[in-house]
Short mmCIF file of C-alpha atoms and ligand atoms in Angstrom, two decimals:
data_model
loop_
_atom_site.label_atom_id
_atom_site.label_comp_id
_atom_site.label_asym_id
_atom_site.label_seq_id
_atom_site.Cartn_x
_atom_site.Cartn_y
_atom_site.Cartn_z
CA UNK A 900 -36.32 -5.74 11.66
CA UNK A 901 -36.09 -3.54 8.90
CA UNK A 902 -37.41 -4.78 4.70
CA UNK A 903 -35.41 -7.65 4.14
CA UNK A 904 -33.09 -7.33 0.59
CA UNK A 905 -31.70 -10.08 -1.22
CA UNK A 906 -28.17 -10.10 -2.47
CA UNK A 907 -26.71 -12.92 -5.10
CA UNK A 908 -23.01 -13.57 -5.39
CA UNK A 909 -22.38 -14.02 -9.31
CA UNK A 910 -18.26 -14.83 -7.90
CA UNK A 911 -16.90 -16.05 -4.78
CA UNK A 912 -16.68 -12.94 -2.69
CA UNK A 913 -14.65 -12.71 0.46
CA UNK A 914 -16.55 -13.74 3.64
CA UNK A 915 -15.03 -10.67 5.80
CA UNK A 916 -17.23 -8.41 3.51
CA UNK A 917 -20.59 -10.54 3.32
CA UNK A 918 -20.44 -10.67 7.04
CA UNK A 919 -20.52 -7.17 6.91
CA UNK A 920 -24.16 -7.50 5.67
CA UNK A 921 -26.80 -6.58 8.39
CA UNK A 922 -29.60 -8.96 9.18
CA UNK A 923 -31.92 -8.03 6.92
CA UNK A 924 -29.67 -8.54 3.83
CA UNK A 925 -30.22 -12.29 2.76
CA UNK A 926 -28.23 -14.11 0.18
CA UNK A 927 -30.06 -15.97 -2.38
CA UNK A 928 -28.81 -18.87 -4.72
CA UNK A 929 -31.47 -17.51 -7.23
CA UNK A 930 -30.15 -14.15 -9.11
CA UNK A 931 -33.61 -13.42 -10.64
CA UNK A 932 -34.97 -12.66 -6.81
CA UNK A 933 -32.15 -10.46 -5.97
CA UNK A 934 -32.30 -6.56 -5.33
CA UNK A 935 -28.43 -6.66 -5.30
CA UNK A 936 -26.22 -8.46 -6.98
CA UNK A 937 -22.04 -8.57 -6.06
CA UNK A 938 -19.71 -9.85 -8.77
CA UNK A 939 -15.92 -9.39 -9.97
CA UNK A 940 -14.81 -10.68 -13.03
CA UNK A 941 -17.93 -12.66 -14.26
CA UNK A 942 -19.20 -11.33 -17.44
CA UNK A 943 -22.65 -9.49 -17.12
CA UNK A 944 -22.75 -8.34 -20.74
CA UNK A 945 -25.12 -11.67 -22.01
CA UNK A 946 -27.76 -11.30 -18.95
CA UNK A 947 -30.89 -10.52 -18.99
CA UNK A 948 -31.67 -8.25 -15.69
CA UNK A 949 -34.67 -8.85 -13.77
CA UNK A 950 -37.22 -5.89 -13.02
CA UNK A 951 -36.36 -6.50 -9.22
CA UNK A 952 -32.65 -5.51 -9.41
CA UNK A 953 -31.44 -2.21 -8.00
CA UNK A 954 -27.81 -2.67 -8.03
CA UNK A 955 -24.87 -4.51 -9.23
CA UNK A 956 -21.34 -3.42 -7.16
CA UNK A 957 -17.96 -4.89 -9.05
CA UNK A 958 -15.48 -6.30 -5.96
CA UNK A 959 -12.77 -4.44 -8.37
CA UNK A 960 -12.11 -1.52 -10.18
CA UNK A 961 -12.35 -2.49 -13.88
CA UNK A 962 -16.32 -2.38 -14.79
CA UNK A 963 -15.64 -3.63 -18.42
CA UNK A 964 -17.80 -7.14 -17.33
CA UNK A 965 -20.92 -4.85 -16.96
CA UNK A 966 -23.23 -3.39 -19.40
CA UNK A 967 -22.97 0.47 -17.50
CA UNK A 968 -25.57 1.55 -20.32
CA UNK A 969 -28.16 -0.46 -20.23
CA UNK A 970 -27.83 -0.28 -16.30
CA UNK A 971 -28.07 2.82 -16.62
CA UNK A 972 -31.33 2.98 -18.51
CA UNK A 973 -32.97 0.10 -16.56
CA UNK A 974 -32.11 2.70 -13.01
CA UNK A 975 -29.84 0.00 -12.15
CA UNK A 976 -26.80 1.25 -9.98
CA UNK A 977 -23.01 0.00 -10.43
CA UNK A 978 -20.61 0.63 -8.29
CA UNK A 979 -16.98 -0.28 -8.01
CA UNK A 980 -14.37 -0.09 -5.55
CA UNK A 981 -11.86 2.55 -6.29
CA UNK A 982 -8.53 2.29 -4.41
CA UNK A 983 -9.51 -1.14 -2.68
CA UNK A 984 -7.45 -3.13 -4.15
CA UNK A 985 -4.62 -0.51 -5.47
CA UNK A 986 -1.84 -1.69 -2.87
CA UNK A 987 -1.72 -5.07 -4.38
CA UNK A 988 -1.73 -3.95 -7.92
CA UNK A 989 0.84 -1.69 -7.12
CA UNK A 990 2.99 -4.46 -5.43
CA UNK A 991 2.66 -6.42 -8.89
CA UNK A 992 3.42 -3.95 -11.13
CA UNK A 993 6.71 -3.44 -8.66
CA UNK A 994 7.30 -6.94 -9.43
CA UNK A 995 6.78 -6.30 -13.56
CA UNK A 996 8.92 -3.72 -13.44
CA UNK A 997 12.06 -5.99 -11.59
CA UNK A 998 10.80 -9.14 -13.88
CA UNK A 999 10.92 -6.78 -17.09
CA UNK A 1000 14.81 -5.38 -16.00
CA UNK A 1001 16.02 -8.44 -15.42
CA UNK A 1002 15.89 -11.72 -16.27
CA UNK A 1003 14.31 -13.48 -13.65
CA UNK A 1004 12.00 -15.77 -15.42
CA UNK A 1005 15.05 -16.87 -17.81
CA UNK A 1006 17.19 -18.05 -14.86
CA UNK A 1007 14.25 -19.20 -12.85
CA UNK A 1008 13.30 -21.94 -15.96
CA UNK A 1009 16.94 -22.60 -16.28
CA UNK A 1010 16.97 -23.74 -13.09
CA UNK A 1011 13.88 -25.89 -13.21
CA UNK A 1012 16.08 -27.39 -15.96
CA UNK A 1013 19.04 -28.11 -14.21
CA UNK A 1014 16.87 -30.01 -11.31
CA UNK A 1015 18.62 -33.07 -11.56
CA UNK A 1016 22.28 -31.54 -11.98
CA UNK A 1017 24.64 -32.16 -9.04
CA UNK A 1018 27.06 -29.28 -10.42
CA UNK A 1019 24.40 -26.82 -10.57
CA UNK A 1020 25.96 -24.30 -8.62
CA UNK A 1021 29.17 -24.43 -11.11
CA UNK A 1022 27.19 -24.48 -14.13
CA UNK A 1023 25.21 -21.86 -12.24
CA UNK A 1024 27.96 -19.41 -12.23
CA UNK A 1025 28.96 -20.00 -15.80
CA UNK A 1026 25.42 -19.49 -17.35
CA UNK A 1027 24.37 -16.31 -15.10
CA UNK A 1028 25.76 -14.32 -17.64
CA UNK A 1029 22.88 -14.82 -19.90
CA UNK A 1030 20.16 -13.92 -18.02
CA UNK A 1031 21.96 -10.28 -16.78
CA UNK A 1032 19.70 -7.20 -16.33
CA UNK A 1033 19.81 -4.06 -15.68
CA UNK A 1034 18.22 -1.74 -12.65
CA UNK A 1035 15.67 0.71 -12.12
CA UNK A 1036 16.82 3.44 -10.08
CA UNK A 1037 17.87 6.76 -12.42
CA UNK A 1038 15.67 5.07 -14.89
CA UNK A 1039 12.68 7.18 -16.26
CA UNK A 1040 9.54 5.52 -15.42
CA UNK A 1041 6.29 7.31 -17.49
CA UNK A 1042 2.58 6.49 -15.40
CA UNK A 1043 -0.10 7.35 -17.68
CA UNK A 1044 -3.45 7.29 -15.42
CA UNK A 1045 -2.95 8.41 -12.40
CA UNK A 1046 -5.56 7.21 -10.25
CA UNK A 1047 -5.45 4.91 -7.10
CA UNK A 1048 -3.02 2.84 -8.32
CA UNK A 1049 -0.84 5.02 -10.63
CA UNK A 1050 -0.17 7.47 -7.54
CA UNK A 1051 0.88 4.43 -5.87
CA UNK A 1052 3.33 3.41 -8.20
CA UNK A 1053 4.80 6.22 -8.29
CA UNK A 1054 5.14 6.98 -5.34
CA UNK A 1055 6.94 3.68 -4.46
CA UNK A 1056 9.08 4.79 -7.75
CA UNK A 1057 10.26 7.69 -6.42
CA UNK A 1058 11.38 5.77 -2.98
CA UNK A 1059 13.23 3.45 -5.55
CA UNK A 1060 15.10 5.83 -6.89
CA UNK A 1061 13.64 6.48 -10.01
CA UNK A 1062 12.83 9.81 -12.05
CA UNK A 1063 9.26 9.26 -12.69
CA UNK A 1064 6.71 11.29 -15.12
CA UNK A 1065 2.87 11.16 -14.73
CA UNK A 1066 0.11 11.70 -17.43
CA UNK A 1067 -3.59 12.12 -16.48
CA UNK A 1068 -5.69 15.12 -18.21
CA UNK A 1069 -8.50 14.22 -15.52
CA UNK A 1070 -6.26 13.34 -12.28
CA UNK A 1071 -8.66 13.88 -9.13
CA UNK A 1072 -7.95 16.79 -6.54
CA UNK A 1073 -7.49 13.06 -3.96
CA UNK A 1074 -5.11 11.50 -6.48
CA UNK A 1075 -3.38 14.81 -6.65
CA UNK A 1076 -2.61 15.31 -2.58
CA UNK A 1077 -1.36 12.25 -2.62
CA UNK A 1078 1.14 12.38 -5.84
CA UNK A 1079 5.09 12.89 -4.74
CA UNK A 1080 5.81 16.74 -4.91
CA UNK A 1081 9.18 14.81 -7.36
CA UNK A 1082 6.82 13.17 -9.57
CA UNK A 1083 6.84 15.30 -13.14
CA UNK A 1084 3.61 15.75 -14.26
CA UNK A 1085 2.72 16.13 -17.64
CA UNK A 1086 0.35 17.66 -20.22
CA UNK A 1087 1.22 15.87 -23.10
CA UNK A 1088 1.65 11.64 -23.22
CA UNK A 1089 4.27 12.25 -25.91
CA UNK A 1090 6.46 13.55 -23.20
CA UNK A 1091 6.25 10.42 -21.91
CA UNK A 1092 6.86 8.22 -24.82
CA UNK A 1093 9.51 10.47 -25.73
CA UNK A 1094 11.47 10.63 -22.72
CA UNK A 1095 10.51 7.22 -20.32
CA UNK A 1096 12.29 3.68 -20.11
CA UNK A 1097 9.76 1.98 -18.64
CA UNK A 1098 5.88 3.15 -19.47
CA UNK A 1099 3.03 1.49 -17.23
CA UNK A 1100 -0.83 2.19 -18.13
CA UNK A 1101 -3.28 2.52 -15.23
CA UNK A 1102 -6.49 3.94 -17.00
CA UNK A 1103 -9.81 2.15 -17.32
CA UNK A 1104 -10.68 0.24 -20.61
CA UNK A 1105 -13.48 2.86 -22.54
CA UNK A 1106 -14.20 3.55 -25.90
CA UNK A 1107 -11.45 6.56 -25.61
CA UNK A 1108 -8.59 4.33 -24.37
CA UNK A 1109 -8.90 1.52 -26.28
CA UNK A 1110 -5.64 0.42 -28.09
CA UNK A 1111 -4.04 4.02 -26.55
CA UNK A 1112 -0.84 2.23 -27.24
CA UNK A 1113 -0.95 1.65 -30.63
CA UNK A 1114 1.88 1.49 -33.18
CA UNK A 1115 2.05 5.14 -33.51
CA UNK A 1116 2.41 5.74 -29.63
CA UNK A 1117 5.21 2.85 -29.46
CA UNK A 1118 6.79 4.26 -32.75
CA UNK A 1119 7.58 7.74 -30.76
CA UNK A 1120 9.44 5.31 -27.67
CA UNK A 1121 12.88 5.16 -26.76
CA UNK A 1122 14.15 1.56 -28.19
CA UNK A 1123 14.49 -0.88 -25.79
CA UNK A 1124 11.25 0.29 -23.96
CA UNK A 1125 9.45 -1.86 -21.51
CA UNK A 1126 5.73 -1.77 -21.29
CA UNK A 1127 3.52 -3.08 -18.40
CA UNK A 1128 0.25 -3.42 -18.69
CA UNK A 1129 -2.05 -4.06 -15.40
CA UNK A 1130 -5.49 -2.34 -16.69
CA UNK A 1131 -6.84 -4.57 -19.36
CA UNK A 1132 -5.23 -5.88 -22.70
CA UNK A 1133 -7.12 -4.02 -25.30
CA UNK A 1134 -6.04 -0.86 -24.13
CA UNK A 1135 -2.65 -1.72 -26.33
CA UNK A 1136 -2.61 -3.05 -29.85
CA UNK A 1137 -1.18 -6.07 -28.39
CA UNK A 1138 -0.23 -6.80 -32.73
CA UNK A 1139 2.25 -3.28 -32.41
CA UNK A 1140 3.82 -4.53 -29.43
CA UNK A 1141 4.98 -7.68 -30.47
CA UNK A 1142 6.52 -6.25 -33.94
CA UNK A 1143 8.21 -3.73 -31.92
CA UNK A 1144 9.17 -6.68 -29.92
CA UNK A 1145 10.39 -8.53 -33.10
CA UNK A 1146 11.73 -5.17 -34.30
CA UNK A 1147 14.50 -4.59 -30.45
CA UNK A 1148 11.89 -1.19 -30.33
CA UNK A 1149 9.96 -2.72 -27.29
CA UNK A 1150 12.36 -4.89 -25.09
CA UNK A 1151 9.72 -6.51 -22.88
CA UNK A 1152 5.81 -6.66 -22.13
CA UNK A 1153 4.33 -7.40 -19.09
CA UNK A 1154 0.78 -8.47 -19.06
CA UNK A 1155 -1.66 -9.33 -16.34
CA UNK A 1156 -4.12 -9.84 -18.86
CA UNK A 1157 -3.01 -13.61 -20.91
CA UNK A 1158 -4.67 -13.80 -24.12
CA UNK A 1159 -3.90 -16.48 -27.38
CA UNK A 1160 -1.83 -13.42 -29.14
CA UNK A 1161 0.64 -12.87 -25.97
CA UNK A 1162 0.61 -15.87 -24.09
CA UNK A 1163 4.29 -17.29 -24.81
CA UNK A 1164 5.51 -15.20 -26.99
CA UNK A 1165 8.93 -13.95 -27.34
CA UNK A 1166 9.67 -11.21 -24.95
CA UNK A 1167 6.31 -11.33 -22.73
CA UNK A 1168 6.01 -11.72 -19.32
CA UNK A 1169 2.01 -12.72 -18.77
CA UNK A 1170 0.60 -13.03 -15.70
CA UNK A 1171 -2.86 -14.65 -15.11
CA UNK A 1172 -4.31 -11.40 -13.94
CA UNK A 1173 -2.97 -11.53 -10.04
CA UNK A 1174 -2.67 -7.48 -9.77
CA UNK A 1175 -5.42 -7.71 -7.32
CA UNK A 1176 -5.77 -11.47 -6.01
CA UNK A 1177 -4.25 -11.30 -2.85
CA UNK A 1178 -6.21 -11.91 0.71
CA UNK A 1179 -5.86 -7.92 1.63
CA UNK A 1180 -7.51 -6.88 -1.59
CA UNK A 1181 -10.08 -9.47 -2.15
CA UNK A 1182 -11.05 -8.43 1.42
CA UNK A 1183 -11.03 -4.56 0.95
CA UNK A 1184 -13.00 -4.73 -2.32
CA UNK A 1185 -15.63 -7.07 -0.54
CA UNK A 1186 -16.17 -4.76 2.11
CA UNK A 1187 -16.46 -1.86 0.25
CA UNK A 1188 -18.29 -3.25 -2.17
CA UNK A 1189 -20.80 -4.69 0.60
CA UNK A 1190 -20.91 -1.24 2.30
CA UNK A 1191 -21.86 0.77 -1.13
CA UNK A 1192 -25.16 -2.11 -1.54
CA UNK A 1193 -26.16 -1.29 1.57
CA UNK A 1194 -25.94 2.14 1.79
CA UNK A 1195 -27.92 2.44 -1.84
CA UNK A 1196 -30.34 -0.44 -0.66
CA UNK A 1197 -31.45 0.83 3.00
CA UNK A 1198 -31.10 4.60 2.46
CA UNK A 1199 -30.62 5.29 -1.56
CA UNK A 1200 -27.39 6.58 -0.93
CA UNK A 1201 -25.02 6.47 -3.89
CA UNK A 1202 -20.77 6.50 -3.37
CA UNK A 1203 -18.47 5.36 -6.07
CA UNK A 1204 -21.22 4.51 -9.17
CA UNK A 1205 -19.67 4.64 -12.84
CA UNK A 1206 -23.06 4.99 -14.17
CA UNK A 1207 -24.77 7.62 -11.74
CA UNK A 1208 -24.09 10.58 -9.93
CA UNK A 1209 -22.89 10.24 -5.81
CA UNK A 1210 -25.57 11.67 -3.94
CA UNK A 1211 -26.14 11.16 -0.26
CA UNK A 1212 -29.14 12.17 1.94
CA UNK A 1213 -27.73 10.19 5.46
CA UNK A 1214 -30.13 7.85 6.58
CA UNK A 1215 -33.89 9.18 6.29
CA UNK A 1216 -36.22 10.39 8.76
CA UNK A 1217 -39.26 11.74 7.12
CA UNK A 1218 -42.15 9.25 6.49
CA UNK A 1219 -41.25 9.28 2.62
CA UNK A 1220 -37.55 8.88 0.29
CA UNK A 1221 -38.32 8.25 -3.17
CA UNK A 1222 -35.23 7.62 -6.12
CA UNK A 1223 -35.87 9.12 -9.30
CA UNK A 1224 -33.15 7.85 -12.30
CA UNK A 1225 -33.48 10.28 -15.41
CA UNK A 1226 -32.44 11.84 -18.51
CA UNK A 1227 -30.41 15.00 -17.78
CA UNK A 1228 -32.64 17.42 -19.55
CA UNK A 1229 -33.95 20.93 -18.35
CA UNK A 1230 -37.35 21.33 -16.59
CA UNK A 1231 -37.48 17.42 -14.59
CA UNK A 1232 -37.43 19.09 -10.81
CA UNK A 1233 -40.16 21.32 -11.82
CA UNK A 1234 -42.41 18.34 -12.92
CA UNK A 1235 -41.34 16.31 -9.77
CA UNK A 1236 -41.82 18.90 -7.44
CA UNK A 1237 -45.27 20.04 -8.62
CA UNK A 1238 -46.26 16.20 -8.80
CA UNK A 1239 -45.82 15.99 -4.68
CA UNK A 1240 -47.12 19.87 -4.95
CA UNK A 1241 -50.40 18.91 -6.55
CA UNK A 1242 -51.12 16.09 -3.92
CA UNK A 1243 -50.47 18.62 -0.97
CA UNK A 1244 -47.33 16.92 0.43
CA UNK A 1245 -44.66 18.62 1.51
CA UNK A 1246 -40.95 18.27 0.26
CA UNK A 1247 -38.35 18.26 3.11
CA UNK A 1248 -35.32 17.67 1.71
CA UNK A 1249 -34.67 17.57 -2.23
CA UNK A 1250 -30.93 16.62 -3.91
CA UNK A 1251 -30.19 16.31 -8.02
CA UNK A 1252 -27.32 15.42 -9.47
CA UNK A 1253 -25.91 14.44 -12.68
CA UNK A 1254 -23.55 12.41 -14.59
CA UNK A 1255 -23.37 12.89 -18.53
CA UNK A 1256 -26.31 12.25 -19.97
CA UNK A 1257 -28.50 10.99 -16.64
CA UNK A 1258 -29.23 12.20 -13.44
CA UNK A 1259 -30.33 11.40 -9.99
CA UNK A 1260 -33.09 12.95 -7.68
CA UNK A 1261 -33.77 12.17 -4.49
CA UNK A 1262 -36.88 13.40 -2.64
CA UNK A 1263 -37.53 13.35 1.50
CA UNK A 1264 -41.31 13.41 2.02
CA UNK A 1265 -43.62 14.29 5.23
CA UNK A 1266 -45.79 11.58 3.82
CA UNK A 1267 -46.04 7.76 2.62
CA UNK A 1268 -45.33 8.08 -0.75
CA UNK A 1269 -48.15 5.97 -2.78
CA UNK A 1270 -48.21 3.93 -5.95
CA UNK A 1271 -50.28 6.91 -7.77
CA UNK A 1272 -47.47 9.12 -6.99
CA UNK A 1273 -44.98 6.49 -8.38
CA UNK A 1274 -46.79 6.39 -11.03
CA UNK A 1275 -47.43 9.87 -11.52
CA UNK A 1276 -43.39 10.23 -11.99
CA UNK A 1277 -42.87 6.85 -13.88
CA UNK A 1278 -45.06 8.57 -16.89
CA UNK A 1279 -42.92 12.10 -16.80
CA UNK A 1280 -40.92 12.15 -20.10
CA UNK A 1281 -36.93 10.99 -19.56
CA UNK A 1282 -38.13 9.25 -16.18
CA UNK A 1283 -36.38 5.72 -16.45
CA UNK A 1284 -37.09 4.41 -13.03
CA UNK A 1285 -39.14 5.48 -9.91
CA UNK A 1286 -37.79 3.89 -6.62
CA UNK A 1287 -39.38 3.76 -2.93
CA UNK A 1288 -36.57 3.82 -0.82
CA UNK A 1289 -39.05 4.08 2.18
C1 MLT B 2458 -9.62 -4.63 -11.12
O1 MLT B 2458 -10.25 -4.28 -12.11
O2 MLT B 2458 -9.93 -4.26 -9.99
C2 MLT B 2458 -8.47 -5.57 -11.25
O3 MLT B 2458 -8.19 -5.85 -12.57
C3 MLT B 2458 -8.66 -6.81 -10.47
C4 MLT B 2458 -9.93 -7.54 -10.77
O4 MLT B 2458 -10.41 -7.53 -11.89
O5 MLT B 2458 -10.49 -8.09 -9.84
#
C-alpha cells in the first residue's frame, strides 16, 4: 500500500465523498496529525495550523472561513469546489425571485393563523387580495457575477421568460460557452442598476466586493427593486438596503445569509443559508472536494486552489517529485534547477506556475530526492515550503 495520509473532517461531510478516499487515506479525530483537512462553513480564521498540514479543501464555493494568506505563506493548499453545488443555489435563488414577486410568505403566515378557522376557505378568498404579486416573465433580471451559478440563473431566466442582463469584467471562457446567446452582457454594472427589476449578486466576498451594493449603487435603481443576495451578506451595506426599504426604493431583500440587522425586518425574506444544503450538492462538493485532496496528496497535483496556481504533472514515474511554494519573483527556476544541477541529478520533467504574488514548481527527478536537497531549497530566498511528494 502506498504512504498512508490522514484527513480530519472540521464539518460533517457527506459519506458518498469520504468513501471516495482510497485505502491509504485515514481519517483522524485529531486535526493536529492531519495532512488534509475537509471543512465547509467552520471558521478557520482563529486556528493555529500544524507544520504537518498540506491542504485544507472547502466542500463549497465561498472560502471566506479560511485564512487564504497565511495558507498561502505556510505552502498550505485550499481548494474549493467551483460549480458543485451551483444547481441548488440556482434552484433557491429561483425560489427568491418567486418569494420576492409575490407574497408567498404573507399568505403562508396568514394561514398558519387561520389554523383553527372552519371558514378559512371564505375568509381565504376575501383576504387574498393582500398578499397579490406580480410575475417575472418580461421583467429585467440584472446577474452581476457570472460564474457557476450566475450562468445558471440565467439561463433558467431566459427559459422563464425573462429579459436578463449579465455583469462580470472577469467571466471565464467556461462560464462564457455556457451563457444564453439572449443573455445581454454588459460592461458597465450601472447598466444594470439602471435598467433591471430584479438584481441578484453571485460574486465571491473579497476585499474588492465588499459592500458592492452600497447606497450609491441602490440610489441609481429603478424604485421598487428587488435584491437577492445568495453570496455572502457583507457584500451589500445591508444599513442602505433597509432605508431604501423604509424609503419604497428597494421593495424586497432576499437573504440566505440571516444576520441581527436583517433577520425580521420589514420587507426581508432571510433564509438560513440553504442555497447549497440539499443531498445533490452536499454530495457533489464532497466528492470533489475529496478528489482535489487526493490528487494534491498522492501526486502534488493542484485543480481548483484560490491560493495557488493549477498545475498538474499526472501521476509520477521518476524516482523523485518534489513541491516547491514561492514568492513570484524573477531568477527562482535558475536557483532550483542548478541546486539538482550541482548534485548531478537529472531533471525530467519541470512545471511553474503562478498566481499573484506566489508561485508553484514542481520538479520530476531520476533520483530519491534527500533531506540536503530539501534543505538546500528551503534556504533559497522567497522559498516558503519544500514538499516531497515522492
Ligand atoms: C458556498 O459558498 O458554496 C455556499 O454558500 C454554500 C456553503 O457555504 O456551503
Amino acid at each position: 500500500m502506498d504512504a498512508a495520509f490522514k484527513y480530519h473532517c472540521l464539518n460533517p461531510i457527506a459519506k458518498v465523498g469520504l468513501d471516495k478516499f482510497k485505502d491509504n487515506f485515514v481519517k483522524t479525530d485529531n486535526v493536529e496529525e492531519a495532512e488534509g483537512i475537509l471543512v465547509r462553513s467552520a471558521s478557520m480564521h482563529e486556528m493555529t495550523f500544524s507544520d504537518k498540514l498540506l491542504v485544507i479543501a472547502r466542500a463549497g464555493a465561498g472560502v471566506n472561513n479560511i485564512p487564504l494568506d497565511i495558507c498561502a505563506q505556510k505552502g498550505i493548499v485550499v481548494f474549493n469546489t467551483p460549480g458543485a453545488n451551483a444547481n441548488g443555489v440556482k434552484e433557491l435563488v429561483i425560489a427568491g425571485m418567486l418569494l420576492a414577486s409575490r407574497d408567498v410568505v404573507g399568505g403562508i403566515n396568514w394561514a398558519l393563523s387561520q389554523k383553527d378557522n372552519p371558514d378559512i376557505a371564505k375568509a381565504a378568498e376575501k383576504e387574498k387580495k393582500k398578499f397579490a404579486g406580480t410575475e417575472i416573465q418580461d421583467k429585467k433580471l440584472g446577474i452581476i457575477g457570472l460564474g457557476a451559478i450566475g450562468v445558471k440563473v440565467a439561463n433558467v431566466a431566459k427559459h422563464m421568460g425573462m429579459e436578463v442582463y449579465g455583469y462580470d469584467p472577469y467571466v471565464s471562457v467556461d462560464a462564457a460557452w455556457n451563457l444564453s446567446r439572449d443573455v445581454k452582457h454588459v460592461l458597465n454594472v450601472d447598466e444594470i442598476y439602471e435598467n433591471c427589476d430584479i438584481i441578484t449578486i453571485h460574486v465571491p466576498l473579497m476585499d474588492a466586493t465588499k459592500g458592492m451594493i452600497n447606497k450609491e449603487a441602490i440610489d441609481k435603481m429603478k424604485d421598487g427593486v428587488i435584491l437577492l443576495n445568495f453570496a455572502r451578506d457583507l457584500l451589500m451595506d445591508e444599513k442602505a438596503v433597509l432605508e431604501g426599504i423604509k424609503e419604497g426604493k428597494v421593495r424586497k431583500y432576499v437573504s440566505d445569509f440571516p444576520n441581527p440587522t436583517t433577520a425580521g425586518q420589514e420587507g426581508c425574506i432571510v433564509i438560513p443559508h440553504l442555497g447549497a444544503s440539499t443531498e445533490e450538492s452536499e454530495d457533489n462538493c464532497a466528492k470533489m472536494a475529496v478528489k482535489e485532496m487526493m490528487d494534491y496528496l498522492e501526486n502534488g497535483n493542484i485543480k481548483n486552489s484560490v491560493n495557488y496556481p493549477n498545475c498538474d504533472m499526472g501521476v509520477c514515474v521518476k524516482a523523485g517529485r518534489v513541491a516547491i511554494f514561492h514568492k513570484n519573483v524573477t531568477n527562482m527556476i535558475a536557483k532550483f534547477t542548478s541546486t539538482f544541477g550541482d548534485k548531478g541529478i537529472n531533471i525530467s520533467d519541470l512545471t511553474n506556475k503562478s498566481k499573484g504574488e506566489v508561485a508553484y514548481t514542481m520538479l520530476d527527478v531520476e533520483t530519491a530526492v534527500t533531506e540536503e536537497i530539501v534543505k538546500t531549497l528551503e534556504n533559497i530566498e522567497g522559498v516558503f515550503r519544500v514538499r516531497v511528494v515522492k
